[in-house]
Amino acid sequence: MKVAVIGAGAAGLVSARELSRNGHDITVFEQSGQVGGVWVYQPETEDDLLGQSPSRPVFSSLYDSLRTNLPRDLMAFQDYTFDTKGGGDDHWLRYPHHSKVLIYLERFANDFGILPLIRFNEKVERLAPVEDRWAISTQTTKDVLFDAVLVCNGHYSKPRVPDIPGMDGFEGLTLHSHNYRNSKVFEGKRVAVLGTASSGVDITREISEVAETVYWCGDIFTSGSGVTSRGIPLYPNPLCFNGSSLEFPDGVVVPDIDVFIFCTGYEYQFPFLASDSVTVTDNWVHPLYLDMVPPEHPNLAFIGLPYLVIPFPLFDMQARWFSKVLTGAVVLPSRSEMDKMIREREAKFVEQKIKTHHYHKLAEKQTDYINHLARQCCEPLMPDWFGRLALEAQKSRLADPEYFRDKPMKFHGPTVVI
Ligand code: FAD
């Protein structure tokens, strides 16, 4: 089967490996000149610091100091350890610097013979259904037909910026973490950071070392939540900007803010998809069976949409599963059955009052999800250490969001960690 993969990040690379293991004829389209996706650090930033309509979009969202927020033994693909015998080094930190993840992915691409399958600097501009196949156009090729396509274009590139009343009149600087590289320019400033996920934690801590003051805002805080162990004051989500001040729901006002940083996540986008069979509504990509396959087009898969997961092992199993769907070893339910399952799942989300933009969140359901795919495609289930280490890493991060990376942990996987 002639199969296209869009993107040569972690999801695209492991998809290419699984497709070739299953004997498919593969072409990987990669818009940049190298593998690694989000792990290819780009020092430049965009001219629109909120990343909404930059004249030259920057793909990666890494900052200089970033270390992984997962231990490398947990991050590794199932059968490619993140140590000397696999794609890493036994002596690397357990939560390594971002440059080490790129090395790991480059070695993966090399060791599994994926590089010759990749057409670098070929951005997919159009992906359109043509009868039961897909036509791909790039800047150099037009309507090349494929029997199936795996979309692996990532979802950490287009900043999500919530609308805060009065923002247009804010007298300070606004930026999204996508365009944050290091704390130098914030020396002596009064900075507010919005967001409590990994980037919010890291950036708040880093800036607090040089800024006059950092105010850390998030919906998990209330006014009077106190301060962090470093004395950083905590605030809820701001109600509005007023000139250079920030106003909070309980009437608290913080004046003279120089910089406001949004650490508010990213949006899923598929600008090349010329089909209305899949749409994105408030960061929910639908309708998709098992968060991957649109019932109308069972020869299309989106690899890597779930979040709050351990990404590489999850991509790995999705790729194994879909490669076997394409060989016929895994048989999909009928279109109407898939539609029904999707509707039932959505009804459950609605009943549980889950917000639409959380529909792809897997969190504690991820091992069940991966094992569900594994059973269907006759691959090994996730080993016990995986669930244990995932839980331990999560607890360690929550218990000490600032220093968890250097704390010892009890469980480990087959990767050598010192
Ligand atoms: P990406 O890495 O984004 O790759 C997508 C690829 O598709 C890119 O190479 C891109 O150039 C290409 N592409 C896009 N559009 C097109 C097109 N139209 N045509 C051709 N090519 C295209 N995960 C962890 O496991 N541990 C961590 O510690 C961790 N930290 C993170 C920190 C930050 C700041 C961010 C943003 C993410 C982090 N992640 C982490 C998650 C990370 O995104 C995943 O681990 C993973 O690398 C995503 O891989 P991907 O292949 O899905 O997407």
GROMACS .gro file of C-alpha atoms and ligand atoms in nm:
model
  471
    1MET     CA    1   0.000   0.000   0.000
    2LYS     CA    2   0.127   0.349  -0.086
    3VAL     CA    3   0.117   0.549   0.235
    4ALA     CA    4   0.208   0.911   0.315
    5VAL     CA    5   0.313   1.041   0.653
    6ILE     CA    6   0.291   1.416   0.718
    7GLY     CA    7   0.565   1.527   0.958
    8ALA     CA    8   0.894   1.381   1.080
    9GLY     CA    9   0.862   1.452   1.451
   10ALA     CA   10   0.841   1.168   1.703
   11ALA     CA   11   0.496   1.061   1.578
   12GLY     CA   12   0.597   1.066   1.211
   13LEU     CA   13   0.918   0.873   1.274
   14VAL     CA   14   0.760   0.593   1.474
   15SER     CA   15   0.474   0.577   1.222
   16ALA     CA   16   0.723   0.537   0.939
   17ARG     CA   17   0.896   0.256   1.127
   18GLU     CA   18   0.573   0.067   1.190
   19LEU     CA   19   0.449   0.116   0.834
   20SER     CA   20   0.774  -0.020   0.693
   21ARG     CA   21   0.767  -0.315   0.934
   22ASN     CA   22   0.427  -0.394   0.783
   23GLY     CA   23   0.558  -0.374   0.429
   24HIS     CA   24   0.397  -0.049   0.315
   25ASP     CA   25   0.550   0.181   0.055
   26ILE     CA   26   0.610   0.503   0.250
   27THR     CA   27   0.678   0.868   0.179
   28VAL     CA   28   0.727   1.105   0.471
   29PHE     CA   29   0.672   1.475   0.396
   30GLU     CA   30   0.861   1.708   0.629
   31GLN     CA   31   0.836   2.083   0.591
   32SER     CA   32   1.170   2.152   0.761
   33GLY     CA   33   1.520   2.032   0.678
   34GLN     CA   34   1.554   1.784   0.966
   35VAL     CA   35   1.380   1.527   1.185
   36GLY     CA   36   1.267   1.590   1.544
   37GLY     CA   37   0.975   1.835   1.511
   38VAL     CA   38   0.919   2.029   1.827
   39TRP     CA   39   1.258   1.912   1.964
   40VAL     CA   40   1.450   2.108   1.699
   41TYR     CA   41   1.533   2.422   1.900
   42GLN     CA   42   1.488   2.749   1.712
   43PRO     CA   43   1.649   3.054   1.876
   44GLU     CA   44   1.452   3.301   1.665
   45THR     CA   45   1.110   3.426   1.774
   46GLU     CA   46   0.812   3.548   1.573
   47ASP     CA   47   0.741   3.914   1.497
   48ASP     CA   48   0.395   3.862   1.651
   49LEU     CA   49   0.495   3.754   2.002
   50LEU     CA   50   0.147   3.615   2.066
   51GLY     CA   51   0.192   3.394   1.761
   52GLN     CA   52  -0.148   3.471   1.612
   53SER     CA   53  -0.043   3.594   1.267
   54PRO     CA   54   0.336   3.603   1.245
   55SER     CA   55   0.489   3.689   0.906
   56ARG     CA   56   0.737   3.399   0.946
   57PRO     CA   57   0.595   3.131   1.177
   58VAL     CA   58   0.844   2.951   1.400
   59PHE     CA   59   0.761   2.583   1.458
   60SER     CA   60   0.934   2.493   1.783
   61SER     CA   61   0.821   2.612   2.126
   62LEU     CA   62   1.134   2.519   2.320
   63TYR     CA   63   1.311   2.759   2.554
   64ASP     CA   64   1.687   2.753   2.613
   65SER     CA   65   1.686   2.585   2.952
   66LEU     CA   66   1.408   2.332   2.893
   67ARG     CA   67   1.458   1.991   3.047
   68THR     CA   68   1.200   1.718   2.988
   69ASN     CA   69   0.909   1.697   3.228
   70LEU     CA   70   0.918   1.315   3.211
   71PRO     CA   71   1.201   1.078   3.304
   72ARG     CA   72   1.374   0.953   2.991
   73ASP     CA   73   1.309   0.585   3.073
   74LEU     CA   74   0.937   0.662   3.061
   75MET     CA   75   0.961   0.871   2.745
   76ALA     CA   76   1.134   0.603   2.538
   77PHE     CA   77   0.964   0.416   2.255
   78GLN     CA   78   0.880   0.065   2.369
   79ASP     CA   79   1.179  -0.118   2.222
   80TYR     CA   80   1.433   0.162   2.184
   81THR     CA   81   1.578   0.260   2.520
   82PHE     CA   82   1.687   0.617   2.596
   83ASP     CA   83   2.040   0.509   2.696
   84THR     CA   84   2.369   0.399   2.540
   85LYS     CA   85   2.230   0.073   2.401
   86GLY     CA   86   1.936   0.261   2.243
   87GLY     CA   87   1.930   0.624   2.132
   88GLY     CA   88   2.076   0.797   2.436
   89ASP     CA   89   2.356   0.780   2.687
   90ASP     CA   90   2.356   0.607   3.025
   91HIS     CA   91   2.505   0.917   3.187
   92TRP     CA   92   2.247   1.169   3.072
   93LEU     CA   93   2.027   1.325   3.338
   94ARG     CA   94   1.709   1.131   3.399
   95TYR     CA   95   1.513   1.443   3.296
   96PRO     CA   96   1.752   1.549   3.021
   97HIS     CA   97   1.799   1.882   2.845
   98HIS     CA   98   1.589   1.919   2.528
   99SER     CA   99   1.896   1.877   2.304
  100LYS     CA  100   1.924   1.513   2.420
  101VAL     CA  101   1.572   1.431   2.303
  102LEU     CA  102   1.664   1.553   1.957
  103ILE     CA  103   1.971   1.327   1.957
  104TYR     CA  104   1.751   1.033   2.061
  105LEU     CA  105   1.507   1.098   1.775
  106GLU     CA  106   1.787   1.147   1.520
  107ARG     CA  107   1.942   0.815   1.623
  108PHE     CA  108   1.600   0.648   1.599
  109ALA     CA  109   1.555   0.777   1.244
  110ASN     CA  110   1.902   0.657   1.152
  111ASP     CA  111   1.890   0.318   1.325
  112PHE     CA  112   1.556   0.222   1.171
  113GLY     CA  113   1.646   0.340   0.821
  114ILE     CA  114   1.380   0.611   0.807
  115LEU     CA  115   1.591   0.897   0.669
  116PRO     CA  116   1.578   0.780   0.303
  117LEU     CA  117   1.197   0.774   0.321
  118ILE     CA  118   1.174   1.143   0.409
  119ARG     CA  119   1.124   1.426   0.160
  120PHE     CA  120   1.269   1.720   0.354
  121ASN     CA  121   1.165   2.082   0.292
  122GLU     CA  122   0.836   1.961   0.146
  123LYS     CA  123   0.545   2.122   0.321
  124VAL     CA  124   0.210   1.958   0.258
  125GLU     CA  125  -0.014   2.239   0.138
  126ARG     CA  126  -0.318   2.033   0.045
  127LEU     CA  127  -0.453   1.694   0.144
  128ALA     CA  128  -0.775   1.612  -0.038
  129PRO     CA  129  -0.984   1.295  -0.075
  130VAL     CA  130  -1.009   1.163  -0.430
  131GLU     CA  131  -1.253   0.874  -0.443
  132ASP     CA  132  -1.103   0.630  -0.191
  133ARG     CA  133  -0.752   0.774  -0.202
  134TRP     CA  134  -0.579   1.095  -0.090
  135ALA     CA  135  -0.412   1.356  -0.309
  136ILE     CA  136  -0.117   1.542  -0.159
  137SER     CA  137   0.017   1.870  -0.297
  138THR     CA  138   0.333   2.043  -0.184
  139GLN     CA  139   0.513   2.343  -0.332
  140THR     CA  140   0.687   2.106  -0.578
  141THR     CA  141   0.435   1.827  -0.643
  142LYS     CA  142   0.067   1.840  -0.726
  143ASP     CA  143  -0.197   1.585  -0.638
  144VAL     CA  144   0.021   1.280  -0.581
  145LEU     CA  145  -0.213   0.995  -0.490
  146PHE     CA  146  -0.176   0.777  -0.179
  147ASP     CA  147  -0.384   0.485  -0.055
  148ALA     CA  148  -0.361   0.607   0.304
  149VAL     CA  149  -0.226   0.901   0.504
  150LEU     CA  150  -0.103   0.944   0.862
  151VAL     CA  151  -0.123   1.302   0.985
  152CYS     CA  152   0.162   1.364   1.231
  153ASN     CA  153   0.193   1.743   1.216
  154GLY     CA  154   0.212   1.804   1.593
  155HIS     CA  155  -0.002   2.035   1.805
  156TYR     CA  156   0.239   2.257   1.996
  157SER     CA  157   0.302   2.529   1.745
  158LYS     CA  158  -0.002   2.754   1.717
  159PRO     CA  159  -0.048   2.942   2.049
  160ARG     CA  160  -0.385   2.943   2.217
  161VAL     CA  161  -0.445   3.291   2.360
  162PRO     CA  162  -0.761   3.344   2.566
  163ASP     CA  163  -0.933   3.677   2.522
  164ILE     CA  164  -0.896   3.891   2.833
  165PRO     CA  165  -1.103   4.211   2.829
  166GLY     CA  166  -0.894   4.529   2.799
  167MET     CA  167  -0.597   4.345   2.644
  168ASP     CA  168  -0.583   4.576   2.341
  169GLY     CA  169  -0.528   4.875   2.570
  170PHE     CA  170  -0.261   4.702   2.783
  171GLU     CA  171   0.041   4.931   2.794
  172GLY     CA  172   0.300   4.658   2.857
  173LEU     CA  173   0.437   4.375   2.644
  174THR     CA  174   0.236   4.057   2.581
  175LEU     CA  175   0.383   3.731   2.461
  176HIS     CA  176   0.301   3.359   2.451
  177SER     CA  177   0.540   3.098   2.591
  178HIS     CA  178   0.585   2.978   2.230
  179ASN     CA  179   0.805   3.290   2.185
  180TYR     CA  180   0.984   3.271   2.521
  181ARG     CA  181   1.350   3.170   2.496
  182ASN     CA  182   1.515   3.290   2.818
  183SER     CA  183   1.470   3.536   3.102
  184LYS     CA  184   1.734   3.797   3.004
  185VAL     CA  185   1.495   4.064   2.873
  186PHE     CA  186   1.281   4.044   3.188
  187GLU     CA  187   1.552   4.167   3.424
  188GLY     CA  188   1.411   4.419   3.670
  189LYS     CA  189   1.059   4.399   3.521
  190ARG     CA  190   0.722   4.342   3.679
  191VAL     CA  191   0.593   4.031   3.505
  192ALA     CA  192   0.262   3.842   3.521
  193VAL     CA  193   0.250   3.481   3.399
  194LEU     CA  194  -0.081   3.308   3.321
  195GLY     CA  195  -0.089   2.926   3.323
  196THR     CA  196   0.002   2.646   3.557
  197ALA     CA  197   0.104   2.362   3.325
  198SER     CA  198   0.472   2.273   3.268
  199SER     CA  199   0.572   2.586   3.074
  200GLY     CA  200   0.397   2.814   3.325
  201VAL     CA  201   0.584   2.649   3.614
  202ASP     CA  202   0.926   2.661   3.443
  203ILE     CA  203   0.896   3.012   3.303
  204THR     CA  204   0.762   3.162   3.626
  205ARG     CA  205   1.050   3.009   3.821
  206GLU     CA  206   1.313   3.118   3.570
  207ILE     CA  207   1.191   3.477   3.543
  208SER     CA  208   1.155   3.510   3.920
  209GLU     CA  209   1.535   3.488   3.942
  210VAL     CA  210   1.583   3.816   3.749
  211ALA     CA  211   1.255   4.009   3.755
  212GLU     CA  212   1.158   4.271   4.013
  213THR     CA  213   0.837   4.075   4.080
  214VAL     CA  214   0.650   3.787   3.917
  215TYR     CA  215   0.277   3.741   3.968
  216TRP     CA  216   0.168   3.388   3.887
  217CYS     CA  217  -0.195   3.352   3.774
  218GLY     CA  218  -0.403   3.043   3.709
  219ASP     CA  219  -0.749   2.901   3.758
  220ILE     CA  220  -0.615   2.668   4.029
  221PHE     CA  221  -0.527   2.968   4.249
  222THR     CA  222  -0.748   3.208   4.440
  223SER     CA  223  -0.646   3.547   4.573
  224GLY     CA  224  -0.487   3.479   4.903
  225SER     CA  225  -0.358   3.137   4.782
  226GLY     CA  226  -0.030   3.264   4.918
  227VAL     CA  227   0.315   3.232   4.767
  228THR     CA  228   0.532   2.953   4.628
  229SER     CA  229   0.837   2.823   4.817
  230ARG     CA  230   1.033   3.095   4.632
  231GLY     CA  231   0.794   3.367   4.749
  232ILE     CA  232   0.615   3.411   4.416
  233PRO     CA  233   0.264   3.549   4.480
  234LEU     CA  234  -0.029   3.347   4.340
  235TYR     CA  235  -0.341   3.494   4.178
  236PRO     CA  236  -0.650   3.357   4.004
  237ASN     CA  237  -0.715   3.415   3.633
  238PRO     CA  238  -0.732   3.791   3.576
  239LEU     CA  239  -1.070   3.949   3.504
  240CYS     CA  240  -0.932   4.225   3.279
  241PHE     CA  241  -0.647   4.457   3.190
  242ASN     CA  242  -0.687   4.823   3.276
  243GLY     CA  243  -0.406   5.032   3.129
  244SER     CA  244  -0.097   4.875   3.281
  245SER     CA  245  -0.289   4.719   3.571
  246LEU     CA  246  -0.438   4.376   3.609
  247GLU     CA  247  -0.774   4.336   3.781
  248PHE     CA  248  -0.886   4.016   3.952
  249PRO     CA  249  -1.241   3.886   4.020
  250ASP     CA  250  -1.235   3.973   4.390
  251GLY     CA  251  -1.150   4.340   4.328
  252VAL     CA  252  -0.773   4.298   4.379
  253VAL     CA  253  -0.570   4.521   4.142
  254VAL     CA  254  -0.202   4.470   4.058
  255PRO     CA  255  -0.059   4.790   3.906
  256ASP     CA  256   0.234   4.866   3.673
  257ILE     CA  257   0.274   4.535   3.493
  258ASP     CA  258   0.551   4.554   3.230
  259VAL     CA  259   0.505   4.210   3.072
  260PHE     CA  260   0.219   3.959   3.053
  261ILE     CA  261   0.311   3.606   2.945
  262PHE     CA  262   0.048   3.358   2.826
  263CYS     CA  263   0.144   2.998   2.907
  264THR     CA  264  -0.197   2.888   2.790
  265GLY     CA  265  -0.126   2.603   2.554
  266TYR     CA  266  -0.173   2.543   2.184
  267GLU     CA  267  -0.434   2.480   1.917
  268TYR     CA  268  -0.479   2.178   1.694
  269GLN     CA  269  -0.471   2.283   1.331
  270PHE     CA  270  -0.471   2.110   0.995
  271PRO     CA  271  -0.451   2.397   0.747
  272PHE     CA  272  -0.381   2.157   0.460
  273LEU     CA  273  -0.689   1.939   0.506
  274ALA     CA  274  -0.929   2.001   0.217
  275SER     CA  275  -1.219   1.797   0.353
  276ASP     CA  276  -1.500   1.884   0.587
  277SER     CA  277  -1.519   1.530   0.720
  278VAL     CA  278  -1.298   1.631   1.015
  279THR     CA  279  -1.333   1.962   1.196
  280VAL     CA  280  -1.174   2.128   1.497
  281THR     CA  281  -1.413   2.282   1.749
  282ASP     CA  282  -1.256   2.440   2.057
  283ASN     CA  283  -0.952   2.212   2.028
  284TRP     CA  284  -1.158   1.900   1.974
  285VAL     CA  285  -1.078   1.719   1.649
  286HIS     CA  286  -1.385   1.525   1.542
  287PRO     CA  287  -1.539   1.288   1.455
  288LEU     CA  288  -1.259   1.039   1.521
  289TYR     CA  289  -1.279   0.673   1.619
  290LEU     CA  290  -1.032   0.607   1.904
  291ASP     CA  291  -0.908   0.967   1.867
  292MET     CA  292  -0.751   0.866   1.538
  293VAL     CA  293  -0.968   0.761   1.244
  294PRO     CA  294  -1.255   0.954   1.082
  295PRO     CA  295  -1.534   0.701   1.012
  296GLU     CA  296  -1.591   0.854   0.669
  297HIS     CA  297  -1.225   0.797   0.575
  298PRO     CA  298  -1.085   0.481   0.737
  299ASN     CA  299  -0.763   0.527   0.537
  300LEU     CA  300  -0.673   0.847   0.726
  301ALA     CA  301  -0.529   0.858   1.078
  302PHE     CA  302  -0.427   1.137   1.313
  303ILE     CA  303  -0.135   1.017   1.525
  304GLY     CA  304  -0.063   1.191   1.855
  305LEU     CA  305  -0.376   1.390   1.936
  306PRO     CA  306  -0.431   1.278   2.299
  307TYR     CA  307  -0.268   1.498   2.562
  308LEU     CA  308  -0.165   1.463   2.925
  309VAL     CA  309   0.000   1.140   2.818
  310ILE     CA  310   0.345   0.987   2.787
  311PRO     CA  311   0.370   1.081   2.420
  312PHE     CA  312   0.629   0.851   2.257
  313PRO     CA  313   0.490   0.514   2.378
  314LEU     CA  314   0.138   0.629   2.292
  315PHE     CA  315   0.239   0.734   1.937
  316ASP     CA  316   0.419   0.401   1.906
  317MET     CA  317   0.105   0.197   1.978
  318GLN     CA  318  -0.121   0.416   1.764
  319ALA     CA  319   0.123   0.366   1.476
  320ARG     CA  320   0.137  -0.013   1.530
  321TRP     CA  321  -0.242  -0.030   1.540
  322PHE     CA  322  -0.306   0.180   1.229
  323SER     CA  323  -0.032   0.008   1.027
  324LYS     CA  324  -0.218  -0.316   1.094
  325VAL     CA  325  -0.553  -0.159   1.007
  326LEU     CA  326  -0.399  -0.092   0.668
  327THR     CA  327  -0.280  -0.451   0.623
  328GLY     CA  328  -0.621  -0.580   0.726
  329ALA     CA  329  -0.486  -0.752   1.038
  330VAL     CA  330  -0.704  -0.518   1.245
  331VAL     CA  331  -1.059  -0.484   1.117
  332LEU     CA  332  -1.238  -0.158   1.191
  333PRO     CA  333  -1.605  -0.157   1.289
  334SER     CA  334  -1.847  -0.043   1.018
  335ARG     CA  335  -1.886   0.329   0.958
  336SER     CA  336  -2.221   0.340   1.137
  337GLU     CA  337  -2.080   0.149   1.435
  338MET     CA  338  -1.786   0.391   1.463
  339ASP     CA  339  -2.025   0.688   1.437
  340LYS     CA  340  -2.235   0.538   1.714
  341MET     CA  341  -1.936   0.484   1.944
  342ILE     CA  342  -1.819   0.842   1.885
  343ARG     CA  343  -2.167   0.979   1.962
  344GLU     CA  344  -2.189   0.772   2.280
  345ARG     CA  345  -1.849   0.893   2.398
  346GLU     CA  346  -1.943   1.253   2.331
  347ALA     CA  347  -2.269   1.208   2.521
  348LYS     CA  348  -2.067   1.082   2.819
  349PHE     CA  349  -1.842   1.388   2.807
  350VAL     CA  350  -2.146   1.615   2.797
  351GLU     CA  351  -2.308   1.430   3.086
  352GLN     CA  352  -1.986   1.461   3.289
  353LYS     CA  353  -1.973   1.834   3.201
  354ILE     CA  354  -1.625   1.796   3.053
  355LYS     CA  355  -1.521   2.103   2.853
  356THR     CA  356  -1.487   2.042   2.479
  357HIS     CA  357  -1.120   2.140   2.476
  358HIS     CA  358  -1.050   1.858   2.723
  359TYR     CA  359  -1.200   1.581   2.508
  360HIS     CA  360  -0.852   1.466   2.396
  361LYS     CA  361  -0.720   1.458   2.753
  362LEU     CA  362  -0.632   1.101   2.852
  363ALA     CA  363  -0.429   1.136   3.175
  364GLU     CA  364  -0.500   0.835   3.400
  365LYS     CA  365  -0.690   0.662   3.114
  366GLN     CA  366  -0.382   0.643   2.893
  367THR     CA  367  -0.262   0.293   2.988
  368ASP     CA  368  -0.611   0.153   2.925
  369TYR     CA  369  -0.620   0.332   2.590
  370ILE     CA  370  -0.279   0.200   2.483
  371ASN     CA  371  -0.362  -0.153   2.600
  372HIS     CA  372  -0.695  -0.143   2.419
  373LEU     CA  373  -0.508  -0.074   2.095
  374ALA     CA  374  -0.242  -0.333   2.183
  375ARG     CA  375  -0.503  -0.606   2.232
  376GLN     CA  376  -0.668  -0.525   1.901
  377CYS     CA  377  -0.343  -0.535   1.708
  378CYS     CA  378  -0.183  -0.825   1.902
  379GLU     CA  379   0.108  -0.622   2.038
  380PRO     CA  380   0.248  -0.659   2.392
  381LEU     CA  381   0.055  -0.477   2.665
  382MET     CA  382   0.230  -0.195   2.850
  383PRO     CA  383   0.462  -0.347   3.111
  384ASP     CA  384   0.381  -0.299   3.480
  385TRP     CA  385   0.672  -0.064   3.542
  386PHE     CA  386   0.524   0.181   3.290
  387GLY     CA  387   0.208   0.253   3.486
  388ARG     CA  388   0.396   0.259   3.817
  389LEU     CA  389   0.664   0.497   3.692
  390ALA     CA  390   0.409   0.722   3.519
  391LEU     CA  391   0.221   0.755   3.847
  392GLU     CA  392   0.536   0.808   4.051
  393ALA     CA  393   0.663   1.074   3.808
  394GLN     CA  394   0.328   1.252   3.819
  395LYS     CA  395   0.318   1.250   4.200
  396SER     CA  396   0.675   1.372   4.220
  397ARG     CA  397   0.600   1.662   3.980
  398LEU     CA  398   0.286   1.764   4.168
  399ALA     CA  399   0.459   1.742   4.505
  400ASP     CA  400   0.748   1.962   4.399
  401PRO     CA  401   0.685   2.135   4.064
  402GLU     CA  402   1.012   2.329   4.088
  403TYR     CA  403   1.264   2.060   4.182
  404PHE     CA  404   1.107   1.725   4.085
  405ARG     CA  405   1.356   1.671   3.803
  406ASP     CA  406   1.642   1.614   4.044
  407LYS     CA  407   1.461   1.393   4.294
  408PRO     CA  408   1.536   1.019   4.303
  409MET     CA  409   1.256   0.780   4.204
  410LYS     CA  410   1.185   0.422   4.304
  411PHE     CA  411   1.061   0.269   3.977
  412HIS     CA  412   1.238   0.258   3.644
  413GLY     CA  413   1.206   0.100   3.302
  414PRO     CA  414   1.469  -0.096   3.103
  415THR     CA  415   1.653   0.227   3.011
  416VAL     CA  416   1.969   0.269   3.222
  417VAL     CA  417   1.932   0.571   3.449
  418ILE     CA  418   2.192   0.667   3.703
  419FAD     P1  419   0.603   1.753   1.639
  419FAD     O1  420   0.723   1.723   1.716
  419FAD     O2  421   0.543   1.888   1.651
  419FAD     O3  422   0.637   1.722   1.485
  419FAD     C1  423   0.552   1.756   1.380
  419FAD     C2  424   0.634   1.761   1.251
  419FAD     O4  425   0.545   1.785   1.143
  419FAD     C3  426   0.736   1.873   1.249
  419FAD     O5  427   0.861   1.822   1.211
  419FAD     C4  428   0.681   1.971   1.146
  419FAD     O6  429   0.781   2.044   1.079
  419FAD     C5  430   0.603   1.880   1.055
  419FAD     N1  431   0.493   1.943   0.982
  419FAD     C6  432   0.392   2.018   1.033
  419FAD     N2  433   0.311   2.059   0.936
  419FAD     C7  434   0.359   2.007   0.821
  419FAD     C8  435   0.317   2.014   0.686
  419FAD     N3  436   0.210   2.083   0.648
  419FAD     N4  437   0.391   1.949   0.591
  419FAD     C9  438   0.503   1.879   0.626
  419FAD     N5  439   0.547   1.871   0.753
  419FAD    C10  440   0.476   1.933   0.849
  419FAD     N6  441   0.694   1.532   2.548
  419FAD    C11  442   0.761   1.444   2.625
  419FAD     O7  443   0.751   1.323   2.604
  419FAD     N7  444   0.841   1.487   2.728
  419FAD    C12  445   0.861   1.619   2.753
  419FAD     O8  446   0.934   1.655   2.844
  419FAD    C13  447   0.794   1.715   2.670
  419FAD     N8  448   0.814   1.847   2.688
  419FAD    C14  449   0.758   1.936   2.600
  419FAD    C15  450   0.787   2.071   2.614
  419FAD    C16  451   0.734   2.164   2.527
  419FAD    C17  452   0.765   2.308   2.542
  419FAD    C18  453   0.649   2.119   2.422
  419FAD    C19  454   0.590   2.216   2.325
  419FAD    C20  455   0.618   1.985   2.408
  419FAD    C21  456   0.673   1.892   2.496
  419FAD     N9  457   0.646   1.755   2.484
  419FAD    C22  458   0.710   1.665   2.567
  419FAD    C23  459   0.546   1.706   2.388
  419FAD    C24  460   0.604   1.684   2.248
  419FAD     O9  461   0.531   1.765   2.166
  419FAD    C25  462   0.594   1.541   2.208
  419FAD    O10  463   0.682   1.467   2.290
  419FAD    C26  464   0.631   1.505   2.066
  419FAD    O11  465   0.764   1.536   2.039
  419FAD    C27  466   0.538   1.554   1.961
  419FAD    O12  467   0.572   1.489   1.842
  419FAD     P2  468   0.486   1.501   1.710
  419FAD    O13  469   0.556   1.423   1.608
  419FAD    O14  470   0.344   1.471   1.740
  419FAD    O15  471   0.486   1.656   1.673
   0.00000   0.00000   0.00000
